[in-house]
Amino acid sequence: MAPMPTTLWAASSLFLSFLRLPCGALGAASEPLLGGEYVPTTDVGYITDLTELLDAIEQSTDSSKGLEFYKKVTDLASSTSLEHLSTVRTPHERANPLSSILKYALYRSDNGNGNEIHVSRDGMEFLDKPIDSYGDSIVIAEFNKRSGYNPVLTAETIRATNVWMGTANALYEGVALCKAESNGELVDGTVPGFVSIDDPNYVDPIDKAAAMWIGTHENKTSMEGESLYAWANRMDTIYFHIDDPSFSANDEILGGLKELKSDLATCVDVGTSQDDKVEMAYKMRVFADDVVKYMTVPLVQSLISSMAAILGFTTTDLKDIEDYVILYALVTLSPIEVCDSSSYDDMYATLVTKGKSPDLDDFRNALNLLQSLYICLGVTCNQVGVPLFAKDNPNSSISDCVDPPDKINLVGYTPTSDAMLQSALVDLDVRTIGTLIEMEAFQTAFDVYSMGRFTRDDDNDYGYVSVKDTAIDYTNVDNMIAQDFANQFGKNFVDDTITASIMGTDDYSDMSPRARRVIAEATMVLILLHQYAIDAMLTGIDYCNKGDQDTYWWDDAVASLIGWAEGTDAGGSTSNGYLFYNIAQYLCRVSGTCNIAGDSEVNRQMMVALTEGKNDLLALKCDSAETYMKDVEVLLDTILVDLVAYYAEQLDDDPSDENNVAHGYIVATSLIPIMEKVSQEAANSIQLNMGKLGVTPMVDGKNVVLFALKTYVSAQNINCDLLTRDICSASLQSDVGGDEIFPIIDSGNDSQESSAGLLSDQYIPTSNIDHILNLTDQLEAIESASDYSTAFDIYNSDDPGSLKSLSTDSLYTAGSFNTNPLYPIYMYALWQSANGDGIMDNKEFDDSPVGLFGHTIIMDEFDKKSGFNAQLTAETIRATNMWMAATNALYAGVHICSNSELADEPSYVNSIDKAAAFWIGTHKDPDSSEGGSLYAWSNRIDEKFAELSGSDFDANVKILEGLNAMQSEFADCLGSSNATEKEDMAYKMRVHADDVARYMTVPLAQSLIHSL
């Protein structure tokens, strides 16, 4: 047998030493790390041993042995291994925002399954494996690659994926522990999800992070070894820092680890007050973010160095240099997806998808693009430094790295204050929050919302300004938009909506994470930042009136409307942008109405007003600046109106699309309080059709919404030429029409040939009511349906005159509020019931508009937890929609008698004929109780009571007598030209209608009693 090579013998000895490790931490603190630079207070030896395993992998020449070391457990109690860092889910893993952001980007990448589909986090994949194990997927792909095992690159891959992210996860675990302590989440002295700090097996999370970063490294300045610390040192030696030559990522990381450890100890100390714990949790969060940013520096340096080798700027002895580029692109670029998704896609395609066959020009472009996006990664040009190859080779074609200035120019607007950059970064906070919601990291999304991430303020003790601060910080008494919202929805509406959509509570508990993302992001952009921008401009004008030329607040407002992602070029970005400015750009692009420069005309005018307003503040022309502010308000209104119309069209095409429903709801909500001051009726139309969740949107159709918007546009003098949707068309008419309170154009058969006699000719129609008679057949089909979907498809037809439309379509319900006394009485009672809610103009029943009570009750029956019951579902439709439709038709006849000119339309259908058709349907035998009609139902329940009471009373006989009498009176009324006669006839009809409605109530009461 040949002697074992030295390196394998060393590796084998190491493997045996791990077999002798104790099962679990012993409670004694580990030896100081890095020659005493960091002193753990808990046992993290099993974590520092991971560095030795990395060394063993790098020394091994056999992939199976390397894989064995990768899977080797260093602590049986916690199952810790290099593999475990990626494959085992921990309770607090999602506390790390970067972990979810990276996974989202990879899920969306060319190698993920999120390019064309949207799935829950459990269904997200990368390299055809679950996204949560992305690190392991990359590592295993490296082990198994076709070109053969490369132990050096494999060790580098494990270090840059699993160990790097494991360090970041441990940092945020420490933050989560302190936050739980600050929230008082103690049960028997222990924080749920954490080992008690008094438990011998407790391991300080910051000690974990330090152990993973430093490992067994001992010499602070050494570059030798497999630890992350040694790797960062190696990278730093090939870069120089012009602005701060002494900068060292490792020094900053080490300082941050020490500060975090001290803060955590203070936070969990029983002697620390709750207020101090809250402050400590916030401080730890900021420090953890900063440490992770410093940890990102060697990632960026490694990516640039690998790309430089491909480009020939440097030489390297590393094998498979293209794979190093792919590796570091995978683990470095992901945060860019949040702030510039198109650039992320381009760089991913260049460096990963086509990385094995690199295009040198594309590589150079990617290298320069990367430098321009350092802000997305949280690093600066000085921190990364200038690579030595660029210093030694001025022809390397790498652009000079320049960080964005505080007075950044946005889409051609030049600020005069330092507020611009930090205020503009709010768009990245909005996107981060939305991404974390979709990734189901809800608490972390809320932490970013309430604590901040990108937007910083040097005057703040720890540096962050949060979106939540903005949501609750309207201070200007002249901000009428904020007051309108407070009056309509309550002072805390914006904050409550964002919080509930993030956490999935209240109205959003049943929504998918992606739809909740829509709600949260749209609320922040359309309502919160809209109100904040107006507030900031007003505040700037107030300062102007005091003689102050500072444009800080005005610049702040501009930044809040545009955002950093739009860039500096006039007209903004063609592919990015997330705030108000981008909405107008999007609408003009999809409608083909952009100006000759490819920009939205409303945006162009808004930027002129914002620029001129700023200039007026500098000149202390305060009144003129206020005029420009009002111009901006109108232009923002213009964008909102246009956006409501856009989503009305989308929902009209597909009212079932959850994301469009969510968009439509917030878009409508953003306009309703402003609109109400101009037209309550128009605002109500928007609210009914788009401003409610849990109900079918667009019940009145697109034209009613557009007509309501046209009313508002006219009243506000909005320039129709700036709108991209067809709102101001002269031919646009309301579906209900003018002042008519009852619809005349029937949605059924407009043939003048009368239908055949009903109930064996006991009622003879004078108009065509076949479309109503068909509803009985639909009811019977539902009652005989074998499954939910068959029945629901029958009911859920959006065709006018369907069973559903009897409750949801304005053709049947619009006039009922004013003609049928039963309809508003039912509505009022249900509104006042235990299931009712809402204020006077927004009455609800079962969380839906009370006017849709029939449809609401039916949908509850369809969707009840106990399962589909075909017979009860048909009964529900019959007793709600069909029954009320019959009474609506009766009272419509009374109203038309008083307004006979309403019967002149060629497609008019006799209202009493309609009532008869609703009641009798296709029923033939007067004595039969078989079938789905209201008549048959009344016969069935009457038979049960007749057996008990012996009474000869028959509700159907009385109803039929009344219908025939009303039909005759109706004909006489329409044929009379004498106003007095018509008034008398209408009175008779009203008495008969009341009587018939009472007889129709008899089987309702009988059915209730029988059920009891």
mmCIF file of N, CA and C in Angstrom, residues 651-656 696-699 701 747 778 792-805 808-809 811 855:
data_model
loop_
_atom_site.group_PDB
_atom_site.id
_atom_site.type_symbol
_atom_site.label_atom_id
_atom_site.label_comp_id
_atom_site.label_asym_id
_atom_site.label_seq_id
_atom_site.Cartn_x
_atom_site.Cartn_y
_atom_site.Cartn_z
ATOM 1 N N LEU A 651 -58.937 46.145 -13.957
ATOM 2 C CA LEU A 651 -59.894 45.357 -13.176
ATOM 3 C C LEU A 651 -61.140 45.027 -13.978
ATOM 4 N N ASP A 652 -61.511 45.914 -14.887
ATOM 5 C CA ASP A 652 -62.659 45.632 -15.739
ATOM 6 C C ASP A 652 -62.363 44.436 -16.638
ATOM 7 N N ASP A 653 -61.110 44.321 -17.065
ATOM 8 C CA ASP A 653 -60.702 43.179 -17.894
ATOM 9 C C ASP A 653 -60.597 41.901 -17.064
ATOM 10 N N ASP A 654 -60.070 42.020 -15.837
ATOM 11 C CA ASP A 654 -59.885 40.833 -14.998
ATOM 12 C C ASP A 654 -60.037 41.211 -13.528
ATOM 13 N N PRO A 655 -61.250 41.156 -13.010
ATOM 14 C CA PRO A 655 -61.480 41.544 -11.614
ATOM 15 C C PRO A 655 -60.954 40.529 -10.601
ATOM 16 N N SER A 656 -60.431 39.397 -11.076
ATOM 17 C CA SER A 656 -59.958 38.359 -10.159
ATOM 18 C C SER A 656 -58.465 38.460 -9.864
ATOM 19 N N THR A 696 -66.261 41.874 -5.032
ATOM 20 C CA THR A 696 -65.933 41.934 -6.453
ATOM 21 C C THR A 696 -65.812 43.386 -6.890
ATOM 22 N N PRO A 697 -64.670 43.773 -7.465
ATOM 23 C CA PRO A 697 -64.521 45.168 -7.900
ATOM 24 C C PRO A 697 -65.270 45.435 -9.197
ATOM 25 N N MET A 698 -65.425 46.702 -9.496
ATOM 26 C CA MET A 698 -66.000 47.172 -10.761
ATOM 27 C C MET A 698 -67.415 46.640 -10.980
ATOM 28 N N VAL A 699 -68.223 46.649 -9.921
ATOM 29 C CA VAL A 699 -69.586 46.121 -10.046
ATOM 30 C C VAL A 699 -70.429 46.952 -11.011
ATOM 31 N N GLY A 701 -69.035 48.618 -13.607
ATOM 32 C CA GLY A 701 -68.368 48.693 -14.890
ATOM 33 C C GLY A 701 -67.437 49.890 -15.015
ATOM 34 N N SER A 747 -80.929 44.580 -19.707
ATOM 35 C CA SER A 747 -79.764 43.876 -20.230
ATOM 36 C C SER A 747 -80.112 42.543 -20.863
ATOM 37 N N GLN A 778 -80.944 28.142 -14.199
ATOM 38 C CA GLN A 778 -79.614 28.259 -13.582
ATOM 39 C C GLN A 778 -79.655 27.839 -12.106
ATOM 40 N N PHE A 792 -70.351 27.382 -8.856
ATOM 41 C CA PHE A 792 -69.839 28.748 -8.780
ATOM 42 C C PHE A 792 -69.707 29.352 -10.171
ATOM 43 N N ASP A 793 -69.296 28.565 -11.150
ATOM 44 C CA ASP A 793 -69.178 29.078 -12.514
ATOM 45 C C ASP A 793 -70.530 29.551 -13.040
ATOM 46 N N ILE A 794 -71.575 28.844 -12.663
ATOM 47 C CA ILE A 794 -72.918 29.257 -13.096
ATOM 48 C C ILE A 794 -73.290 30.585 -12.454
ATOM 49 N N TYR A 795 -73.073 30.686 -11.152
ATOM 50 C CA TYR A 795 -73.465 31.899 -10.429
ATOM 51 C C TYR A 795 -72.586 33.089 -10.798
ATOM 52 N N ASN A 796 -71.322 32.854 -10.963
ATOM 53 C CA ASN A 796 -70.347 33.943 -11.045
ATOM 54 C C ASN A 796 -70.249 34.584 -12.415
ATOM 55 N N SER A 797 -71.196 34.367 -13.269
ATOM 56 C CA SER A 797 -71.173 34.994 -14.589
ATOM 57 C C SER A 797 -71.252 36.511 -14.463
ATOM 58 N N ASP A 798 -70.410 37.194 -15.232
ATOM 59 C CA ASP A 798 -70.431 38.649 -15.245
ATOM 60 C C ASP A 798 -71.383 39.204 -16.302
ATOM 61 N N ASP A 799 -72.118 38.317 -16.955
ATOM 62 C CA ASP A 799 -73.074 38.787 -17.955
ATOM 63 C C ASP A 799 -74.190 39.577 -17.272
ATOM 64 N N PRO A 800 -74.613 40.695 -17.874
ATOM 65 C CA PRO A 800 -75.759 41.421 -17.324
ATOM 66 C C PRO A 800 -76.973 40.497 -17.275
ATOM 67 N N GLY A 801 -77.723 40.569 -16.203
ATOM 68 C CA GLY A 801 -78.897 39.722 -16.073
ATOM 69 C C GLY A 801 -78.612 38.359 -15.509
ATOM 70 N N SER A 802 -77.396 38.122 -14.995
ATOM 71 C CA SER A 802 -77.078 36.839 -14.366
ATOM 72 C C SER A 802 -77.566 36.828 -12.925
ATOM 73 N N LEU A 803 -77.520 35.656 -12.296
ATOM 74 C CA LEU A 803 -77.935 35.559 -10.892
ATOM 75 C C LEU A 803 -77.121 36.492 -10.011
ATOM 76 N N LYS A 804 -75.812 36.577 -10.270
ATOM 77 C CA LYS A 804 -74.966 37.465 -9.474
ATOM 78 C C LYS A 804 -75.343 38.918 -9.698
ATOM 79 N N SER A 805 -75.626 39.273 -10.940
ATOM 80 C CA SER A 805 -75.879 40.678 -11.256
ATOM 81 C C SER A 805 -77.113 41.225 -10.542
ATOM 82 N N THR A 808 -75.266 42.722 -7.737
ATOM 83 C CA THR A 808 -74.070 43.541 -7.957
ATOM 84 C C THR A 808 -74.197 44.545 -9.085
ATOM 85 N N ASP A 809 -75.151 44.353 -10.005
ATOM 86 C CA ASP A 809 -75.221 45.181 -11.203
ATOM 87 C C ASP A 809 -76.151 46.369 -10.976
ATOM 88 N N LEU A 811 -77.820 47.925 -13.020
ATOM 89 C CA LEU A 811 -79.052 47.813 -13.805
ATOM 90 C C LEU A 811 -80.219 47.327 -12.956
ATOM 91 N N HIS A 855 -75.233 39.420 -2.548
ATOM 92 C CA HIS A 855 -74.019 38.774 -3.077
ATOM 93 C C HIS A 855 -73.091 38.358 -1.938
#
